């Protein structure tokens, strides 16, 4: 099971795998029973923890009082040209007021570039560390929005089943793609119609007008899984939007929102 988890999350980001606490046979049977009906239990979005912002606070299933603060950590001194030179971040969490001695809260921490998780059984201070940003785009995203924190449904079993639901969303395989489509259909009422061939469309410049709106949606890989959770949290169906503009000379421009371009290019010429 762990090997599978590592496959899904390559490069692996799991801080602590709750799964390895389970007897192997139980873990496999859980996996076997749920793997194909993968979208029944959902994590709850609780907060974005952004650097410099106020502490994010929420009520958990086990701990009634929780707080998280994110601080950026500088990269090693000297070169800043590599991703490692960008630094990372530390998420500091405080859990308090446990409902019982045996309960735990399990969290998923996500940016569009990674997913990690940790679980807490004690009222205490905890840290979740992002050693280095995957690339400048991830740092920009986190500076702007923060790290998204999701709480898994309460109870050991619920937690495990729920994790199994969410992990396939991030898998860069046809299985991951199907998991994303199933998630959007089931939980957001989205419908998908397969295009007839050819799948590539040529759009003529003359047919595009100022104000034409492009909505894009990723349904596969780490970005796809993150966008799916983001859509579900915000209720939006588009992961990324752009608008077409023509200037006085009839030159077509596409103005994009977003953070995916390394250089945050706002306009591109078609
Ligand atoms: C890298 O360092 C140079 C010079 O100190 C600075 O101008 C530049 O903005 C830095 N780049 C990043 C991505 O932080
Ligand atoms: C449109 O074309 C004219 C003449 O070539 C040029 O001077 C002007 O800067 C152009 N406008 C834009 C928005 O590019």
mmCIF file of C-alpha atoms and ligand atoms in Angstrom:
data_model
loop_
_atom_site.group_PDB
_atom_site.id
_atom_site.type_symbol
_atom_site.label_atom_id
_atom_site.label_comp_id
_atom_site.label_asym_id
_atom_site.label_seq_id
_atom_site.Cartn_x
_atom_site.Cartn_y
_atom_site.Cartn_z
ATOM 1 C CA UNK A 1 0.000 0.000 0.000
ATOM 2 C CA UNK A 2 2.802 2.378 0.836
ATOM 3 C CA UNK A 3 4.470 1.575 -2.428
ATOM 4 C CA UNK A 4 1.217 2.493 -4.155
ATOM 5 C CA UNK A 5 0.964 5.723 -2.217
ATOM 6 C CA UNK A 6 4.467 6.582 -3.285
ATOM 7 C CA UNK A 7 3.538 5.913 -6.875
ATOM 8 C CA UNK A 8 0.610 8.295 -6.671
ATOM 9 C CA UNK A 9 2.582 11.007 -5.058
ATOM 10 C CA UNK A 10 5.903 10.748 -6.801
ATOM 11 C CA UNK A 11 7.910 12.563 -5.663
ATOM 12 C CA UNK A 12 6.510 11.390 -2.327
ATOM 13 C CA UNK A 13 5.507 14.176 -0.013
ATOM 14 C CA UNK A 14 3.851 12.256 2.769
ATOM 15 C CA UNK A 15 5.020 13.463 6.124
ATOM 16 C CA UNK A 16 3.453 10.593 8.000
ATOM 17 C CA UNK A 17 1.540 7.752 6.508
ATOM 18 C CA UNK A 18 -1.265 6.746 8.815
ATOM 19 C CA UNK A 19 -1.655 3.677 6.676
ATOM 20 C CA UNK A 20 1.533 2.026 7.853
ATOM 21 C CA UNK A 21 0.037 1.799 11.332
ATOM 22 C CA UNK A 22 -2.515 -0.693 10.062
ATOM 23 C CA UNK A 23 -1.963 -4.403 9.822
ATOM 24 C CA UNK A 24 -1.140 -5.072 6.209
ATOM 25 C CA UNK A 25 -4.031 -7.392 5.529
ATOM 26 C CA UNK A 26 -6.587 -4.918 6.836
ATOM 27 C CA UNK A 27 -5.014 -2.146 4.809
ATOM 28 C CA UNK A 28 -5.187 -4.203 1.627
ATOM 29 C CA UNK A 29 -8.766 -5.239 2.180
ATOM 30 C CA UNK A 30 -9.775 -1.627 2.778
ATOM 31 C CA UNK A 31 -8.034 -0.640 -0.389
ATOM 32 C CA UNK A 32 -9.551 -3.505 -2.358
ATOM 33 C CA UNK A 33 -13.081 -2.718 -1.251
ATOM 34 C CA UNK A 34 -13.024 0.957 -1.956
ATOM 35 C CA UNK A 35 -10.679 1.513 -4.783
ATOM 36 C CA UNK A 36 -13.307 1.470 -7.506
ATOM 37 C CA UNK A 37 -16.023 3.405 -5.721
ATOM 38 C CA UNK A 38 -13.566 6.081 -4.936
ATOM 39 C CA UNK A 39 -15.561 9.237 -4.362
ATOM 40 C CA UNK A 40 -17.860 8.728 -1.406
ATOM 41 C CA UNK A 41 -16.182 10.382 1.522
ATOM 42 C CA UNK A 42 -14.929 13.892 1.187
ATOM 43 C CA UNK A 43 -12.359 15.907 3.038
ATOM 44 C CA UNK A 44 -13.538 19.248 4.344
ATOM 45 C CA UNK A 45 -11.745 22.409 3.336
ATOM 46 C CA UNK A 46 -10.954 24.262 6.545
ATOM 47 C CA UNK A 47 -8.581 27.081 5.689
ATOM 48 C CA UNK A 48 -5.933 28.661 3.568
ATOM 49 C CA UNK A 49 -2.852 29.494 5.628
ATOM 50 C CA UNK A 50 -1.081 32.368 3.895
ATOM 51 C CA UNK A 51 2.198 33.988 4.911
ATOM 52 C CA UNK A 52 1.774 37.298 6.744
ATOM 53 C CA UNK A 53 -1.969 36.783 7.130
ATOM 54 C CA UNK A 54 -3.871 36.305 10.374
ATOM 55 C CA UNK A 55 -3.759 32.816 11.900
ATOM 56 C CA UNK A 56 -6.239 30.466 10.259
ATOM 57 C CA UNK A 57 -8.593 28.998 12.882
ATOM 58 C CA UNK A 58 -11.168 26.203 12.620
ATOM 59 C CA UNK A 59 -12.982 23.519 14.522
ATOM 60 C CA UNK A 60 -11.790 19.984 13.891
ATOM 61 C CA UNK A 61 -13.495 16.647 14.355
ATOM 62 C CA UNK A 62 -11.259 15.691 17.285
ATOM 63 C CA UNK A 63 -9.770 18.992 18.386
ATOM 64 C CA UNK A 64 -12.231 21.824 18.850
ATOM 65 C CA UNK A 65 -9.615 24.543 18.612
ATOM 66 C CA UNK A 66 -7.055 24.635 15.841
ATOM 67 C CA UNK A 67 -4.834 27.333 14.497
ATOM 68 C CA UNK A 68 -2.317 27.489 11.709
ATOM 69 C CA UNK A 69 0.274 30.079 10.761
ATOM 70 C CA UNK A 70 2.466 29.842 7.707
ATOM 71 C CA UNK A 71 5.906 31.408 7.531
ATOM 72 C CA UNK A 72 8.219 31.448 4.569
ATOM 73 C CA UNK A 73 11.732 30.122 5.049
ATOM 74 C CA UNK A 74 14.593 31.584 3.027
ATOM 75 C CA UNK A 75 16.660 29.379 0.743
ATOM 76 C CA UNK A 76 20.348 28.760 1.338
ATOM 77 C CA UNK A 77 22.372 31.930 1.012
ATOM 78 C CA UNK A 78 24.072 32.656 -2.277
ATOM 79 C CA UNK A 79 22.498 31.245 -5.407
ATOM 80 C CA UNK A 80 18.817 31.900 -5.844
ATOM 81 C CA UNK A 81 18.682 30.680 -9.385
ATOM 82 C CA UNK A 82 17.731 27.104 -8.498
ATOM 83 C CA UNK A 83 14.407 25.956 -7.075
ATOM 84 C CA UNK A 84 16.157 25.027 -3.807
ATOM 85 C CA UNK A 85 17.362 28.617 -3.575
ATOM 86 C CA UNK A 86 13.768 29.830 -3.394
ATOM 87 C CA UNK A 87 13.351 28.498 0.134
ATOM 88 C CA UNK A 88 10.190 26.926 1.459
ATOM 89 C CA UNK A 89 7.731 27.349 4.291
ATOM 90 C CA UNK A 90 6.786 26.030 7.684
ATOM 91 C CA UNK A 91 3.184 25.579 8.711
ATOM 92 C CA UNK A 92 2.814 25.783 12.492
ATOM 93 C CA UNK A 93 -0.357 24.228 13.843
ATOM 94 C CA UNK A 94 -1.820 24.294 17.327
ATOM 95 C CA UNK A 95 -4.389 21.689 18.310
ATOM 96 C CA UNK A 96 -6.362 22.038 21.567
ATOM 97 C CA UNK A 97 -9.534 20.886 23.339
ATOM 98 C CA UNK A 98 -9.663 17.233 22.329
ATOM 99 C CA UNK A 99 -13.096 15.605 22.381
ATOM 100 C CA UNK A 100 -11.671 12.314 23.674
ATOM 101 C CA UNK A 101 -8.391 10.633 24.528
ATOM 102 C CA UNK A 102 -8.392 8.396 21.533
ATOM 103 C CA UNK A 103 -9.472 10.633 18.692
ATOM 104 C CA UNK A 104 -7.284 12.090 15.984
ATOM 105 C CA UNK A 105 -7.541 14.635 13.203
ATOM 106 C CA UNK A 106 -5.963 13.936 9.871
ATOM 107 C CA UNK A 107 -5.157 16.769 7.515
ATOM 108 C CA UNK A 108 -4.233 17.076 3.890
ATOM 109 C CA UNK A 109 -2.086 20.084 2.986
ATOM 110 C CA UNK A 110 -2.114 21.017 -0.652
ATOM 111 C CA UNK A 111 -0.730 23.491 -3.146
ATOM 112 C CA UNK A 112 -1.139 23.029 -6.880
ATOM 113 C CA UNK A 113 2.315 21.455 -6.834
ATOM 114 C CA UNK A 114 2.151 19.023 -3.948
ATOM 115 C CA UNK A 115 -0.029 17.195 -1.517
ATOM 116 C CA UNK A 116 1.073 16.045 1.923
ATOM 117 C CA UNK A 117 -0.610 14.931 5.073
ATOM 118 C CA UNK A 118 -0.180 14.569 8.772
ATOM 119 C CA UNK A 119 -2.340 13.454 11.650
ATOM 120 C CA UNK A 120 -2.545 14.668 15.211
ATOM 121 C CA UNK A 121 -3.573 12.785 18.317
ATOM 122 C CA UNK A 122 -2.273 15.192 20.948
ATOM 123 C CA UNK A 123 -3.167 18.737 21.904
ATOM 124 C CA UNK A 124 0.126 20.288 21.040
ATOM 125 C CA UNK A 125 2.078 22.397 18.587
ATOM 126 C CA UNK A 126 2.898 20.682 15.338
ATOM 127 C CA UNK A 127 4.811 21.689 12.266
ATOM 128 C CA UNK A 128 4.468 20.738 8.651
ATOM 129 C CA UNK A 129 7.469 21.691 6.596
ATOM 130 C CA UNK A 130 7.817 22.432 2.913
ATOM 131 C CA UNK A 131 11.587 22.229 2.537
ATOM 132 C CA UNK A 132 11.791 23.836 -0.855
ATOM 133 C CA UNK A 133 9.319 25.059 -3.430
ATOM 134 C CA UNK A 134 8.952 22.977 -6.518
ATOM 135 C CA UNK A 135 9.427 26.131 -8.591
ATOM 136 C CA UNK A 136 8.838 29.888 -8.399
ATOM 137 C CA UNK A 137 5.205 29.363 -9.464
ATOM 138 C CA UNK A 138 4.462 27.418 -6.309
ATOM 139 C CA UNK A 139 5.974 30.109 -4.111
ATOM 140 C CA UNK A 140 3.954 32.778 -5.954
ATOM 141 C CA UNK A 141 0.787 30.753 -5.531
ATOM 142 C CA UNK A 142 1.350 30.283 -1.810
ATOM 143 C CA UNK A 143 2.258 33.937 -1.259
ATOM 144 C CA UNK A 144 -0.988 34.914 -2.946
ATOM 145 C CA UNK A 145 -3.387 32.244 -1.670
ATOM 146 C CA UNK A 146 -1.639 30.187 0.979
ATOM 147 C CA UNK A 147 -1.482 26.467 1.585
ATOM 148 C CA UNK A 148 -4.919 24.824 1.473
ATOM 149 C CA UNK A 149 -5.774 22.755 4.543
ATOM 150 C CA UNK A 150 -8.337 19.951 4.318
ATOM 151 C CA UNK A 151 -9.672 17.960 7.271
ATOM 152 C CA UNK A 152 -10.525 14.319 6.742
ATOM 153 C CA UNK A 153 -13.845 12.984 8.068
ATOM 154 C CA UNK A 154 -13.710 11.882 11.680
ATOM 155 C CA UNK A 155 -12.911 8.392 12.858
ATOM 156 C CA UNK A 156 -10.028 6.161 11.918
ATOM 157 C CA UNK A 157 -11.887 4.271 9.246
ATOM 158 C CA UNK A 158 -13.518 7.314 7.730
ATOM 159 C CA UNK A 159 -10.170 8.976 7.603
ATOM 160 C CA UNK A 160 -8.530 6.127 5.796
ATOM 161 C CA UNK A 161 -11.343 5.633 3.329
ATOM 162 C CA UNK A 162 -11.380 9.316 2.643
ATOM 163 C CA UNK A 163 -7.666 9.407 1.936
ATOM 164 C CA UNK A 164 -8.120 6.593 -0.518
ATOM 165 C CA UNK A 165 -10.784 8.733 -2.197
ATOM 166 C CA UNK A 166 -8.618 11.755 -2.564
ATOM 167 C CA UNK A 167 -5.279 10.268 -3.546
ATOM 168 C CA UNK A 168 -6.400 8.932 -6.942
ATOM 169 C CA UNK A 169 -7.347 12.484 -7.937
ATOM 170 C CA UNK A 170 -3.651 13.334 -7.965
ATOM 171 C CA UNK A 171 -2.505 10.338 -9.933
ATOM 172 C CA UNK A 172 -1.164 11.201 -13.370
ATOM 173 C CA UNK A 173 -2.798 8.208 -15.020
ATOM 174 C CA UNK A 174 -6.017 7.448 -16.833
ATOM 175 C CA UNK A 175 -7.264 6.148 -13.499
ATOM 176 C CA UNK A 176 -6.539 9.556 -11.928
ATOM 177 C CA UNK A 177 -8.344 11.262 -14.795
ATOM 178 C CA UNK A 178 -11.383 9.048 -14.338
ATOM 179 C CA UNK A 179 -11.322 9.750 -10.595
ATOM 180 C CA UNK A 180 -11.401 13.502 -11.280
ATOM 181 C CA UNK A 181 -14.248 13.217 -13.777
ATOM 182 C CA UNK A 182 -16.215 10.972 -11.407
ATOM 183 C CA UNK A 183 -15.631 13.392 -8.549
ATOM 184 C CA UNK A 184 -16.872 16.405 -10.547
ATOM 185 C CA UNK A 185 -19.890 14.495 -11.847
ATOM 186 C CA UNK A 186 -20.891 13.049 -8.535
ATOM 187 C CA UNK A 187 -20.210 15.929 -6.189
ATOM 188 C CA UNK A 188 -20.695 18.962 -8.403
ATOM 189 C CA UNK A 189 -23.254 17.740 -10.897
ATOM 190 C CA UNK A 190 -20.896 18.380 -13.798
ATOM 191 C CA UNK A 191 -21.496 16.530 -17.031
ATOM 192 C CA UNK A 192 -18.998 15.696 -19.727
ATOM 193 C CA UNK A 193 -19.608 15.046 -23.397
ATOM 194 C CA UNK A 194 -16.822 13.551 -25.393
ATOM 195 C CA UNK A 195 -16.040 15.588 -28.504
ATOM 196 C CA UNK A 196 -16.305 13.912 -31.830
ATOM 197 C CA UNK A 197 -13.038 13.586 -33.720
ATOM 198 C CA UNK A 198 -10.917 15.488 -34.579
ATOM 199 C CA UNK A 199 -10.079 16.412 -31.001
ATOM 200 C CA UNK A 200 -7.891 19.348 -31.958
ATOM 201 C CA UNK A 201 -9.859 22.400 -33.066
ATOM 202 C CA UNK A 202 -8.613 25.187 -35.275
ATOM 203 C CA UNK A 203 -10.116 28.517 -34.336
ATOM 204 C CA UNK A 204 -9.883 31.281 -36.898
ATOM 205 C CA UNK A 205 -8.788 34.680 -35.670
ATOM 206 C CA UNK A 206 -11.756 36.305 -37.450
ATOM 207 C CA UNK A 207 -14.156 34.212 -35.368
ATOM 208 C CA UNK A 208 -12.718 35.468 -32.101
ATOM 209 C CA UNK A 209 -14.056 38.718 -30.653
ATOM 210 C CA UNK A 210 -13.053 40.985 -27.808
ATOM 211 C CA UNK A 211 -14.631 39.635 -24.663
ATOM 212 C CA UNK A 212 -14.659 35.978 -25.744
ATOM 213 C CA UNK A 213 -14.038 33.957 -22.640
ATOM 214 C CA UNK A 214 -11.925 30.830 -22.399
ATOM 215 C CA UNK A 215 -12.324 28.476 -19.459
ATOM 216 C CA UNK A 216 -9.837 25.680 -18.946
ATOM 217 C CA UNK A 217 -9.935 22.811 -16.568
ATOM 218 C CA UNK A 218 -7.273 20.298 -15.662
ATOM 219 C CA UNK A 219 -8.425 16.843 -14.822
ATOM 220 C CA UNK A 220 -5.220 14.907 -14.500
ATOM 221 C CA UNK A 221 -1.988 14.940 -12.494
ATOM 222 C CA UNK A 222 -1.176 16.974 -9.409
ATOM 223 C CA UNK A 223 -2.568 20.181 -10.892
ATOM 224 C CA UNK A 224 -5.692 18.338 -11.947
ATOM 225 C CA UNK A 225 -6.298 16.881 -8.500
ATOM 226 C CA UNK A 226 -5.693 20.219 -6.866
ATOM 227 C CA UNK A 227 -8.038 22.003 -9.260
ATOM 228 C CA UNK A 228 -10.717 19.421 -8.554
ATOM 229 C CA UNK A 229 -10.515 20.069 -4.819
ATOM 230 C CA UNK A 230 -10.363 23.808 -5.510
ATOM 231 C CA UNK A 231 -13.487 23.623 -7.685
ATOM 232 C CA UNK A 232 -15.304 21.690 -5.057
ATOM 233 C CA UNK A 233 -14.295 24.185 -2.345
ATOM 234 C CA UNK A 234 -15.172 27.297 -4.354
ATOM 235 C CA UNK A 235 -18.025 25.996 -6.475
ATOM 236 C CA UNK A 236 -16.274 27.146 -9.645
ATOM 237 C CA UNK A 237 -16.048 24.858 -12.640
ATOM 238 C CA UNK A 238 -13.086 26.461 -14.355
ATOM 239 C CA UNK A 239 -9.578 25.964 -13.111
ATOM 240 C CA UNK A 240 -8.137 28.717 -15.230
ATOM 241 C CA UNK A 241 -9.686 31.515 -17.262
ATOM 242 C CA UNK A 242 -8.606 33.826 -20.062
ATOM 243 C CA UNK A 243 -10.275 36.542 -22.074
ATOM 244 C CA UNK A 244 -9.692 37.519 -25.713
ATOM 245 C CA UNK A 245 -9.074 41.145 -26.602
ATOM 246 C CA UNK A 246 -8.477 42.789 -29.973
ATOM 247 C CA UNK A 247 -6.635 46.067 -30.114
ATOM 248 C CA UNK A 248 -7.324 48.884 -32.523
ATOM 249 C CA UNK A 249 -5.234 47.171 -35.210
ATOM 250 C CA UNK A 250 -7.154 43.929 -34.937
ATOM 251 C CA UNK A 251 -4.286 42.132 -33.202
ATOM 252 C CA UNK A 252 -5.626 39.394 -30.983
ATOM 253 C CA UNK A 253 -4.428 39.163 -27.384
ATOM 254 C CA UNK A 254 -5.274 36.649 -24.720
ATOM 255 C CA UNK A 255 -5.218 37.999 -21.163
ATOM 256 C CA UNK A 256 -4.781 35.250 -18.635
ATOM 257 C CA UNK A 257 -5.391 35.006 -14.961
ATOM 258 C CA UNK A 258 -3.307 32.703 -12.956
ATOM 259 C CA UNK A 259 -0.042 31.559 -11.703
ATOM 260 C CA UNK A 260 1.031 28.713 -13.835
ATOM 261 C CA UNK A 261 3.398 30.583 -16.098
ATOM 262 C CA UNK A 262 6.760 30.848 -14.458
ATOM 263 C CA UNK A 263 7.082 34.446 -15.434
ATOM 264 C CA UNK A 264 3.470 35.298 -14.680
ATOM 265 C CA UNK A 265 2.908 36.435 -18.229
ATOM 266 C CA UNK A 266 -0.327 38.338 -18.261
ATOM 267 C CA UNK A 267 -0.777 38.754 -21.950
ATOM 268 C CA UNK A 268 0.243 36.611 -24.802
ATOM 269 C CA UNK A 269 0.056 37.407 -28.433
ATOM 270 C CA UNK A 270 -1.724 34.943 -30.681
HETATM 271 C C1 LIG B 1 17.684 36.557 -7.203
HETATM 272 O O1 LIG B 1 18.609 37.495 -6.734
HETATM 273 C C2 LIG B 1 18.649 38.698 -7.489
HETATM 274 C C3 LIG B 1 19.777 39.559 -6.948
HETATM 275 O O2 LIG B 1 19.912 39.481 -5.545
HETATM 276 C C4 LIG B 1 17.287 39.396 -7.419
HETATM 277 O O3 LIG B 1 17.300 40.581 -8.176
HETATM 278 C C5 LIG B 1 16.219 38.446 -7.936
HETATM 279 O O4 LIG B 1 14.944 39.035 -7.813
HETATM 280 C C6 LIG B 1 16.256 37.117 -7.191
HETATM 281 N N1 LIG B 1 15.334 36.195 -7.815
HETATM 282 C C7 LIG B 1 14.389 35.533 -7.135
HETATM 283 C C8 LIG B 1 13.528 34.628 -7.927
HETATM 284 O O5 LIG B 1 14.221 35.674 -5.928
HETATM 285 C C1 LIG B 2 -1.474 50.038 -34.392
HETATM 286 O O1 LIG B 2 -0.716 50.293 -35.551
HETATM 287 C C2 LIG B 2 -0.127 51.595 -35.601
HETATM 288 C C3 LIG B 2 0.530 51.760 -36.960
HETATM 289 O O2 LIG B 2 1.347 50.664 -37.275
HETATM 290 C C4 LIG B 2 0.852 51.745 -34.456
HETATM 291 O O3 LIG B 2 1.421 53.022 -34.436
HETATM 292 C C5 LIG B 2 0.116 51.506 -33.120
HETATM 293 O O4 LIG B 2 1.038 51.545 -32.048
HETATM 294 C C6 LIG B 2 -0.591 50.164 -33.153
HETATM 295 N N1 LIG B 2 -1.378 49.997 -31.946
HETATM 296 C C7 LIG B 2 -1.174 49.029 -31.064
HETATM 297 C C8 LIG B 2 -2.056 49.013 -29.875
HETATM 298 O O5 LIG B 2 -0.289 48.202 -31.206
#
